[in-house]
PDB file of C-alpha atoms and ligand atoms in Angstrom:
ATOM      1  CA  MET A   1      19.811  15.278  -3.924  1.00 37.00           C
ATOM      2  CA  ARG A   2      17.315  12.926  -2.344  1.00 42.00           C
ATOM      3  CA  ARG A   3      14.133  12.528  -4.282  1.00 43.00           C
ATOM      4  CA  THR A   4      11.362  12.838  -1.734  1.00 78.00           C
ATOM      5  CA  PRO A   5       9.115   9.769  -1.881  1.00 93.00           C
ATOM      6  CA  ARG A   6       5.386  10.380  -2.091  1.00 95.00           C
ATOM      7  CA  PRO A   7       4.124  10.424   1.457  1.00 97.00           C
ATOM      8  CA  LEU A   8       1.922   7.716   2.908  1.00 98.00           C
ATOM      9  CA  VAL A   9      -0.542   8.241   5.702  1.00 98.00           C
ATOM     10  CA  ALA A  10      -1.712   4.886   7.041  1.00 98.00           C
ATOM     11  CA  GLY A  11      -4.289   4.225   9.723  1.00 98.00           C
ATOM     12  CA  ASN A  12      -3.713   1.207  11.986  1.00 98.00           C
ATOM     13  CA  TRP A  13      -7.101   0.358  13.457  1.00 98.00           C
ATOM     14  CA  LYS A  14      -5.559  -2.260  15.736  1.00 98.00           C
ATOM     15  CA  MET A  15      -8.272  -4.447  17.372  1.00 98.00           C
ATOM     16  CA  HIS A  16     -11.050  -1.945  16.668  1.00 98.00           C
ATOM     17  CA  GLY A  17     -13.834  -2.105  14.162  1.00 98.00           C
ATOM     18  CA  LEU A  18     -17.091  -3.928  13.398  1.00 98.00           C
ATOM     19  CA  LYS A  19     -19.163  -3.809  10.219  1.00 98.00           C
ATOM     20  CA  SER A  20     -20.681  -0.495  11.413  1.00 98.00           C
ATOM     21  CA  SER A  21     -17.163   1.068  11.255  1.00 98.00           C
ATOM     22  CA  LEU A  22     -17.133   0.696   7.470  1.00 98.00           C
ATOM     23  CA  ARG A  23     -18.884   4.011   7.250  1.00 98.00           C
ATOM     24  CA  GLU A  24     -15.648   5.671   8.450  1.00 98.00           C
ATOM     25  CA  ALA A  25     -13.658   4.035   5.629  1.00 98.00           C
ATOM     26  CA  ARG A  26     -16.389   5.026   3.156  1.00 98.00           C
ATOM     27  CA  ALA A  27     -16.148   8.631   4.336  1.00 98.00           C
ATOM     28  CA  VAL A  28     -12.370   8.594   3.869  1.00 98.00           C
ATOM     29  CA  ALA A  29     -12.765   7.111   0.363  1.00 98.00           C
ATOM     30  CA  THR A  30     -15.361   9.731  -0.617  1.00 97.00           C
ATOM     31  CA  SER A  31     -13.101  12.582   0.519  1.00 96.00           C
ATOM     32  CA  LEU A  32     -10.155  11.142  -1.423  1.00 96.00           C
ATOM     33  CA  ALA A  33     -12.307  11.120  -4.564  1.00 93.00           C
ATOM     34  CA  LYS A  34     -13.252  14.787  -4.037  1.00 91.00           C
ATOM     35  CA  GLY A  35      -9.899  16.372  -3.129  1.00 84.00           C
ATOM     36  CA  ALA A  36      -6.446  16.347  -4.629  1.00 83.00           C
ATOM     37  CA  PHE A  37      -4.162  14.912  -1.970  1.00 88.00           C
ATOM     38  CA  SER A  38      -0.460  14.692  -2.392  1.00 89.00           C
ATOM     39  CA  CYS A  39      -0.071  11.514  -0.356  1.00 96.00           C
ATOM     40  CA  ASP A  40      -1.183   7.920  -0.486  1.00 97.00           C
ATOM     41  CA  VAL A  41      -3.787   6.965   2.116  1.00 98.00           C
ATOM     42  CA  MET A  42      -4.227   3.545   3.630  1.00 98.00           C
ATOM     43  CA  ILE A  43      -6.350   1.897   6.357  1.00 98.00           C
ATOM     44  CA  CYS A  44      -5.206  -1.324   8.046  1.00 99.00           C
ATOM     45  CA  PRO A  45      -8.411  -2.735   9.589  1.00 98.00           C
ATOM     46  CA  PRO A  46      -8.632  -5.979  11.535  1.00 98.00           C
ATOM     47  CA  ALA A  47      -8.408  -8.991   9.124  1.00 98.00           C
ATOM     48  CA  THR A  48     -12.153  -9.616   9.577  1.00 98.00           C
ATOM     49  CA  LEU A  49     -12.953  -6.287   7.907  1.00 98.00           C
ATOM     50  CA  LEU A  50     -10.536  -6.427   4.969  1.00 98.00           C
ATOM     51  CA  ARG A  51     -12.911  -8.005   2.486  1.00 98.00           C
ATOM     52  CA  PRO A  52     -16.011  -5.981   3.407  1.00 98.00           C
ATOM     53  CA  MET A  53     -13.947  -2.798   3.476  1.00 98.00           C
ATOM     54  CA  LYS A  54     -12.468  -3.590   0.085  1.00 98.00           C
ATOM     55  CA  GLU A  55     -16.024  -3.903  -1.216  1.00 98.00           C
ATOM     56  CA  ALA A  56     -17.193  -0.777   0.586  1.00 98.00           C
ATOM     57  CA  VAL A  57     -14.469   1.410  -0.941  1.00 98.00           C
ATOM     58  CA  GLN A  58     -14.266  -0.321  -4.332  1.00 96.00           C
ATOM     59  CA  GLY A  59     -12.933   1.920  -7.030  1.00 95.00           C
ATOM     60  CA  SER A  60     -11.536   4.531  -4.633  1.00 96.00           C
ATOM     61  CA  LYS A  61      -7.931   5.528  -4.098  1.00 95.00           C
ATOM     62  CA  LEU A  62      -7.966   4.283  -0.503  1.00 98.00           C
ATOM     63  CA  LYS A  63      -5.420   1.483  -0.042  1.00 98.00           C
ATOM     64  CA  LEU A  64      -5.892  -1.349   2.465  1.00 98.00           C
ATOM     65  CA  GLY A  65      -3.431  -3.268   4.578  1.00 99.00           C
ATOM     66  CA  GLY A  66      -3.277  -6.024   7.169  1.00 98.00           C
ATOM     67  CA  GLN A  67      -1.803  -5.680  10.651  1.00 98.00           C
ATOM     68  CA  ASP A  68       0.295  -8.853  10.850  1.00 98.00           C
ATOM     69  CA  CYS A  69       0.837 -12.070   8.895  1.00 98.00           C
ATOM     70  CA  HIS A  70       2.353 -15.484   9.442  1.00 98.00           C
ATOM     71  CA  ALA A  71       5.616 -16.298   7.724  1.00 98.00           C
ATOM     72  CA  SER A  72       4.182 -19.333   5.929  1.00 98.00           C
ATOM     73  CA  SER A  73       1.661 -19.181   3.126  1.00 98.00           C
ATOM     74  CA  GLN A  74      -0.529 -21.872   4.644  1.00 98.00           C
ATOM     75  CA  GLY A  75      -0.424 -24.684   7.202  1.00 98.00           C
ATOM     76  CA  ALA A  76      -1.418 -25.892  10.653  1.00 98.00           C
ATOM     77  CA  HIS A  77      -1.230 -22.538  12.469  1.00 98.00           C
ATOM     78  CA  THR A  78      -4.567 -22.095  14.217  1.00 98.00           C
ATOM     79  CA  GLY A  79      -5.686 -18.508  14.373  1.00 97.00           C
ATOM     80  CA  ASP A  80      -2.991 -17.101  12.102  1.00 98.00           C
ATOM     81  CA  VAL A  81      -3.459 -15.358   8.783  1.00 98.00           C
ATOM     82  CA  SER A  82      -0.969 -15.605   5.889  1.00 98.00           C
ATOM     83  CA  ALA A  83       0.167 -12.772   3.656  1.00 98.00           C
ATOM     84  CA  GLU A  84      -1.436 -14.546   0.688  1.00 98.00           C
ATOM     85  CA  MET A  85      -4.747 -14.580   2.574  1.00 98.00           C
ATOM     86  CA  LEU A  86      -4.502 -10.853   3.283  1.00 98.00           C
ATOM     87  CA  LYS A  87      -3.777 -10.261  -0.361  1.00 98.00           C
ATOM     88  CA  ASP A  88      -6.738 -12.440  -1.364  1.00 98.00           C
ATOM     89  CA  ALA A  89      -8.972 -10.394   0.949  1.00 98.00           C
ATOM     90  CA  GLY A  90      -7.967  -7.122  -0.670  1.00 98.00           C
ATOM     91  CA  ALA A  91      -4.818  -5.919   1.127  1.00 98.00           C
ATOM     92  CA  GLY A  92      -1.916  -4.354  -0.731  1.00 98.00           C
ATOM     93  CA  ALA A  93       0.281  -4.097   2.354  1.00 99.00           C
ATOM     94  CA  VAL A  94       0.800  -5.494   5.806  1.00 99.00           C
ATOM     95  CA  ILE A  95       2.242  -4.052   9.039  1.00 99.00           C
ATOM     96  CA  VAL A  96       4.860  -6.362  10.523  1.00 98.00           C
ATOM     97  CA  GLY A  97       6.792  -6.054  13.825  1.00 98.00           C
ATOM     98  CA  HIS A  98       4.489  -3.593  15.499  1.00 98.00           C
ATOM     99  CA  SER A  99       5.689  -3.051  19.056  1.00 98.00           C
ATOM    100  CA  GLU A 100       2.384  -4.413  20.370  1.00 98.00           C
ATOM    101  CA  ARG A 101       3.126  -7.711  18.609  1.00 98.00           C
ATOM    102  CA  ARG A 102       6.756  -7.659  19.701  1.00 98.00           C
ATOM    103  CA  ALA A 103       5.551  -7.139  23.322  1.00 97.00           C
ATOM    104  CA  ASP A 104       2.326  -9.173  23.457  1.00 97.00           C
ATOM    105  CA  HIS A 105       3.535 -12.083  21.271  1.00 97.00           C
ATOM    106  CA  GLY A 106       7.287 -11.949  21.927  1.00 97.00           C
ATOM    107  CA  GLU A 107       8.091 -11.469  18.220  1.00 98.00           C
ATOM    108  CA  THR A 108      11.783 -11.285  17.531  1.00 98.00           C
ATOM    109  CA  ASN A 109      13.572  -9.403  14.783  1.00 98.00           C
ATOM    110  CA  MET A 110      14.147 -12.740  13.022  1.00 98.00           C
ATOM    111  CA  GLN A 111      10.401 -13.502  13.032  1.00 98.00           C
ATOM    112  CA  VAL A 112       9.625  -9.997  11.802  1.00 98.00           C
ATOM    113  CA  ARG A 113      12.065 -10.451   8.978  1.00 98.00           C
ATOM    114  CA  SER A 114      10.410 -13.744   7.978  1.00 98.00           C
ATOM    115  CA  LYS A 115       7.013 -12.006   8.024  1.00 98.00           C
ATOM    116  CA  ALA A 116       8.295  -9.143   5.909  1.00 98.00           C
ATOM    117  CA  ALA A 117       9.733 -11.691   3.449  1.00 98.00           C
ATOM    118  CA  ALA A 118       6.348 -13.419   3.395  1.00 98.00           C
ATOM    119  CA  ALA A 119       4.696 -10.157   2.571  1.00 98.00           C
ATOM    120  CA  HIS A 120       7.044  -9.700  -0.360  1.00 98.00           C
ATOM    121  CA  ARG A 121       6.470 -13.260  -1.497  1.00 98.00           C
ATOM    122  CA  ALA A 122       2.727 -12.541  -1.592  1.00 98.00           C
ATOM    123  CA  GLY A 123       3.194  -9.295  -3.448  1.00 98.00           C
ATOM    124  CA  LEU A 124       2.404  -7.040  -0.479  1.00 98.00           C
ATOM    125  CA  VAL A 125       4.229  -3.994   0.785  1.00 98.00           C
ATOM    126  CA  ALA A 126       5.757  -4.725   4.185  1.00 98.00           C
ATOM    127  CA  ILE A 127       5.437  -1.862   6.703  1.00 99.00           C
ATOM    128  CA  ILE A 128       8.186  -2.798   9.143  1.00 98.00           C
ATOM    129  CA  CYS A 129       7.889  -1.156  12.620  1.00 98.00           C
ATOM    130  CA  VAL A 130      10.846  -0.252  14.832  1.00 98.00           C
ATOM    131  CA  GLY A 131      11.093   1.881  17.981  1.00 98.00           C
ATOM    132  CA  GLU A 132      12.695   2.147  21.354  1.00 98.00           C
ATOM    133  CA  THR A 133      11.137   1.851  24.837  1.00 98.00           C
ATOM    134  CA  LEU A 134      11.167   4.753  27.274  1.00 97.00           C
ATOM    135  CA  ALA A 135      13.945   3.088  29.317  1.00 98.00           C
ATOM    136  CA  GLU A 136      16.018   2.725  26.157  1.00 98.00           C
ATOM    137  CA  ARG A 137      15.497   6.366  25.212  1.00 97.00           C
ATOM    138  CA  LYS A 138      16.343   7.535  28.747  1.00 97.00           C
ATOM    139  CA  ALA A 139      19.560   5.445  28.509  1.00 98.00           C
ATOM    140  CA  GLY A 140      20.450   7.245  25.318  1.00 97.00           C
ATOM    141  CA  ALA A 141      20.105   4.058  23.308  1.00 98.00           C
ATOM    142  CA  ALA A 142      17.323   5.005  20.873  1.00 98.00           C
ATOM    143  CA  ARG A 143      19.505   5.093  17.737  1.00 98.00           C
ATOM    144  CA  ARG A 144      21.313   1.883  18.640  1.00 98.00           C
ATOM    145  CA  VAL A 145      18.038  -0.008  19.376  1.00 98.00           C
ATOM    146  CA  VAL A 146      16.345   1.180  16.232  1.00 98.00           C
ATOM    147  CA  GLY A 147      19.424   0.421  14.115  1.00 98.00           C
ATOM    148  CA  HIS A 148      19.609  -3.074  15.568  1.00 98.00           C
ATOM    149  CA  GLN A 149      15.866  -3.754  14.935  1.00 98.00           C
ATOM    150  CA  LEU A 150      16.205  -2.426  11.399  1.00 98.00           C
ATOM    151  CA  LYS A 151      19.149  -4.612  10.541  1.00 98.00           C
ATOM    152  CA  GLY A 152      17.470  -7.654  12.073  1.00 98.00           C
ATOM    153  CA  SER A 153      14.010  -7.160  10.608  1.00 98.00           C
ATOM    154  CA  LEU A 154      14.796  -6.186   7.008  1.00 98.00           C
ATOM    155  CA  PRO A 155      14.728  -9.097   4.597  1.00 98.00           C
ATOM    156  CA  VAL A 156      17.087  -9.279   1.599  1.00 96.00           C
ATOM    157  CA  THR A 157      14.047  -8.942  -0.660  1.00 96.00           C
ATOM    158  CA  ALA A 158      13.358  -5.381   0.563  1.00 97.00           C
ATOM    159  CA  ASN A 159      13.401  -2.592  -1.990  1.00 96.00           C
ATOM    160  CA  GLU A 160      11.990   0.927  -2.123  1.00 96.00           C
ATOM    161  CA  LYS A 161       8.740  -0.246  -3.677  1.00 96.00           C
ATOM    162  CA  ASN A 162       7.854  -3.191  -1.419  1.00 97.00           C
ATOM    163  CA  THR A 163       9.067  -1.805   1.917  1.00 98.00           C
ATOM    164  CA  VAL A 164       8.095   1.032   4.231  1.00 98.00           C
ATOM    165  CA  ILE A 165       9.731   1.634   7.583  1.00 98.00           C
ATOM    166  CA  ALA A 166       7.676   3.002  10.469  1.00 98.00           C
ATOM    167  CA  TYR A 167       9.500   4.546  13.422  1.00 98.00           C
ATOM    168  CA  GLU A 168       7.194   4.248  16.388  1.00 98.00           C
ATOM    169  CA  PRO A 169       8.721   4.995  19.781  1.00 98.00           C
ATOM    170  CA  VAL A 170       6.979   2.545  22.131  1.00 98.00           C
ATOM    171  CA  TRP A 171       6.481   5.218  24.813  1.00 98.00           C
ATOM    172  CA  ALA A 172       4.696   7.511  22.344  1.00 98.00           C
ATOM    173  CA  ILE A 173       2.071   4.967  21.327  1.00 98.00           C
ATOM    174  CA  GLY A 174      -1.347   5.734  22.724  1.00 97.00           C
ATOM    175  CA  THR A 175       0.039   8.030  25.375  1.00 97.00           C
ATOM    176  CA  GLY A 176      -0.348  11.460  23.861  1.00 96.00           C
ATOM    177  CA  LEU A 177       3.421  11.927  24.195  1.00 97.00           C
ATOM    178  CA  THR A 178       5.593  12.579  21.180  1.00 97.00           C
ATOM    179  CA  PRO A 179       9.344  13.015  20.767  1.00 97.00           C
ATOM    180  CA  THR A 180      10.665  16.433  19.961  1.00 98.00           C
ATOM    181  CA  VAL A 181      11.035  17.475  16.359  1.00 98.00           C
ATOM    182  CA  ASP A 182      14.783  17.155  16.728  1.00 98.00           C
ATOM    183  CA  ASP A 183      14.523  13.686  18.183  1.00 98.00           C
ATOM    184  CA  VAL A 184      12.257  12.470  15.324  1.00 98.00           C
ATOM    185  CA  ALA A 185      14.652  14.075  12.781  1.00 98.00           C
ATOM    186  CA  ASP A 186      17.645  12.439  14.447  1.00 98.00           C
ATOM    187  CA  VAL A 187      16.203   8.909  14.405  1.00 98.00           C
ATOM    188  CA  HIS A 188      14.818   9.213  10.874  1.00 98.00           C
ATOM    189  CA  SER A 189      18.135  10.442   9.526  1.00 98.00           C
ATOM    190  CA  HIS A 190      19.837   7.532  11.343  1.00 98.00           C
ATOM    191  CA  ILE A 191      17.362   5.060   9.770  1.00 98.00           C
ATOM    192  CA  ARG A 192      18.031   6.545   6.346  1.00 97.00           C
ATOM    193  CA  LYS A 193      21.791   6.183   6.832  1.00 96.00           C
ATOM    194  CA  ARG A 194      21.481   2.617   8.121  1.00 97.00           C
ATOM    195  CA  LEU A 195      19.404   1.656   5.106  1.00 97.00           C
ATOM    196  CA  GLY A 196      22.303   2.844   2.986  1.00 95.00           C
ATOM    197  CA  ALA A 197      24.311  -0.061   4.314  1.00 93.00           C
ATOM    198  CA  LEU A 198      21.434  -2.543   4.130  1.00 95.00           C
ATOM    199  CA  MET A 199      19.936  -1.978   0.717  1.00 94.00           C
ATOM    200  CA  SER A 200      21.219  -1.577  -2.823  1.00 89.00           C
ATOM    201  CA  GLU A 201      22.242   1.829  -4.128  1.00 86.00           C
ATOM    202  CA  GLY A 202      19.478   4.350  -4.693  1.00 85.00           C
ATOM    203  CA  ALA A 203      16.851   2.450  -2.734  1.00 90.00           C
ATOM    204  CA  PRO A 204      17.529   3.917   0.760  1.00 92.00           C
ATOM    205  CA  ASP A 205      16.703   7.426  -0.459  1.00 93.00           C
ATOM    206  CA  ARG A 206      13.374   6.293  -1.848  1.00 95.00           C
ATOM    207  CA  VAL A 207      12.103   4.051   0.971  1.00 97.00           C
ATOM    208  CA  ARG A 208       9.287   5.773   2.815  1.00 98.00           C
ATOM    209  CA  LEU A 209       9.970   6.379   6.499  1.00 98.00           C
ATOM    210  CA  LEU A 210       6.800   6.931   8.557  1.00 98.00           C
ATOM    211  CA  TYR A 211       6.537   8.364  12.024  1.00 98.00           C
ATOM    212  CA  GLY A 212       4.010   6.797  14.352  1.00 98.00           C
ATOM    213  CA  GLY A 213       3.023   7.459  18.015  1.00 98.00           C
ATOM    214  CA  SER A 214       0.246   9.852  19.129  1.00 98.00           C
ATOM    215  CA  VAL A 215      -0.085  11.515  15.712  1.00 98.00           C
ATOM    216  CA  LYS A 216      -3.200  13.761  15.979  1.00 98.00           C
ATOM    217  CA  PRO A 217      -4.719  16.571  13.889  1.00 98.00           C
ATOM    218  CA  ALA A 218      -3.092  19.059  16.269  1.00 98.00           C
ATOM    219  CA  ASN A 219       0.520  17.880  15.753  1.00 98.00           C
ATOM    220  CA  ALA A 220       0.362  16.260  12.339  1.00 98.00           C
ATOM    221  CA  GLU A 221       1.581  19.236  10.360  1.00 97.00           C
ATOM    222  CA  GLU A 222       4.643  19.730  12.551  1.00 98.00           C
ATOM    223  CA  LEU A 223       5.575  16.027  12.527  1.00 98.00           C
ATOM    224  CA  LEU A 224       4.969  15.546   8.780  1.00 97.00           C
ATOM    225  CA  ALA A 225       7.162  18.530   7.949  1.00 97.00           C
ATOM    226  CA  ILE A 226      10.242  16.971   9.542  1.00 97.00           C
ATOM    227  CA  LYS A 227      13.072  16.033   7.186  1.00 96.00           C
ATOM    228  CA  ASN A 228      13.051  12.375   6.296  1.00 97.00           C
ATOM    229  CA  VAL A 229       9.480  11.897   7.546  1.00 98.00           C
ATOM    230  CA  ASP A 230       7.564  10.581   4.560  1.00 98.00           C
ATOM    231  CA  GLY A 231       4.210  10.106   6.262  1.00 98.00           C
ATOM    232  CA  ALA A 232       2.596   8.763   9.350  1.00 98.00           C
ATOM    233  CA  LEU A 233       1.277   5.569  10.885  1.00 98.00           C
ATOM    234  CA  VAL A 234      -1.706   6.623  12.914  1.00 98.00           C
ATOM    235  CA  GLY A 235      -3.499   4.600  15.608  1.00 98.00           C
ATOM    236  CA  GLY A 236      -6.317   6.110  17.686  1.00 98.00           C
ATOM    237  CA  ALA A 237      -6.801   9.139  15.478  1.00 98.00           C
ATOM    238  CA  SER A 238      -7.395   7.003  12.396  1.00 98.00           C
ATOM    239  CA  LEU A 239     -10.633   5.498  13.732  1.00 98.00           C
ATOM    240  CA  LYS A 240     -12.705   8.545  12.955  1.00 98.00           C
ATOM    241  CA  ALA A 241     -12.739   9.734   9.326  1.00 98.00           C
ATOM    242  CA  ARG A 242     -12.796  13.365  10.365  1.00 98.00           C
ATOM    243  CA  ASP A 243      -9.601  13.275  12.417  1.00 98.00           C
ATOM    244  CA  PHE A 244      -7.846  10.928   9.995  1.00 98.00           C
ATOM    245  CA  LEU A 245      -8.618  13.195   7.054  1.00 97.00           C
ATOM    246  CA  MET A 246      -7.304  16.183   8.939  1.00 97.00           C
ATOM    247  CA  ILE A 247      -3.997  14.322   9.315  1.00 98.00           C
ATOM    248  CA  VAL A 248      -4.059  13.346   5.623  1.00 97.00           C
ATOM    249  CA  SER A 249      -4.597  17.037   4.725  1.00 96.00           C
ATOM    250  CA  ALA A 250      -1.671  18.038   6.962  1.00 95.00           C
ATOM    251  CA  SER A 251       0.690  16.014   4.789  1.00 90.00           C
ATOM    252  CA  GLY A 252       0.469  18.724   2.175  1.00 76.00           C
TER     253      GLY A 252
HETATM  254  P1  13P B   1      -1.474   5.951  18.402  1.00 66.46           P
HETATM  255  O1  13P B   1      -1.515   6.870  17.204  1.00 66.46           O
HETATM  256  O2  13P B   1      -2.801   5.584  18.981  1.00 66.46           O
HETATM  257  O3  13P B   1      -0.481   6.460  19.390  1.00 66.46           O
HETATM  258  O4  13P B   1      -0.867   4.560  17.833  1.00 66.46           O
HETATM  259  C1  13P B   1       0.275   4.561  17.023  1.00 66.46           C
HETATM  260  C2  13P B   1       0.474   3.203  16.464  1.00 66.46           C
HETATM  261  O5  13P B   1       0.801   2.265  17.162  1.00 66.46           O
HETATM  262  C3  13P B   1       0.215   3.024  15.029  1.00 66.46           C
HETATM  263  O6  13P B   1       0.706   1.768  14.595  1.00 66.46           O
END
């Protein structure tokens, strides 16, 4: 029997958030202190807000993560941020290979794998994103594309503690569209099976598999109840504490 991993609901703030937005993180932290939630909760703010957010929610259960990192720990890479820097600023995790980075910055599986390895080197959890485009789904290639991305993006250092996989169909991100329950279940079970061939025994059952793409308070309960869905990666709906907390509550 598969031991269900503790769910994780993570908010990806993307390029949103100024100092004034810290009140949303504070509100999430305060609610976590009051209620008994059965999932881990994380916010991944822009890098500029990591340190102030860490200070704003000090002592709370709210976890923090970055949204991307460079593969090197330091060097002449203007504008980039290393995994070590994210850790230093208060992050415990970092998203790598988000489809917006794969599309906007041409990131390849190999680069994503190096970034995930960098996260592990720095002691961060790597949240590795995979997901098919609409054309790929229409062509019946969703499983194949996701399997290929997974194999190419997973570093040898990956284990159930330092790695989370997020399935985010590109066409579902920011569109209000979501795959059917059956389609999510199908891809997640495929990911779980593929991990069986890519990781050492036992680990694949315990790696958390998140669903991401238009998760909202209205659909969170249904999506989070799907077999092999161990949480959510939430974009737009994570920016307001109220909506985000409704999604957190839906995880059970
Ligand atoms: P939305 O929830 O806004 O669709 O974004 C999902 C996402 O990309 C999270 O990483």
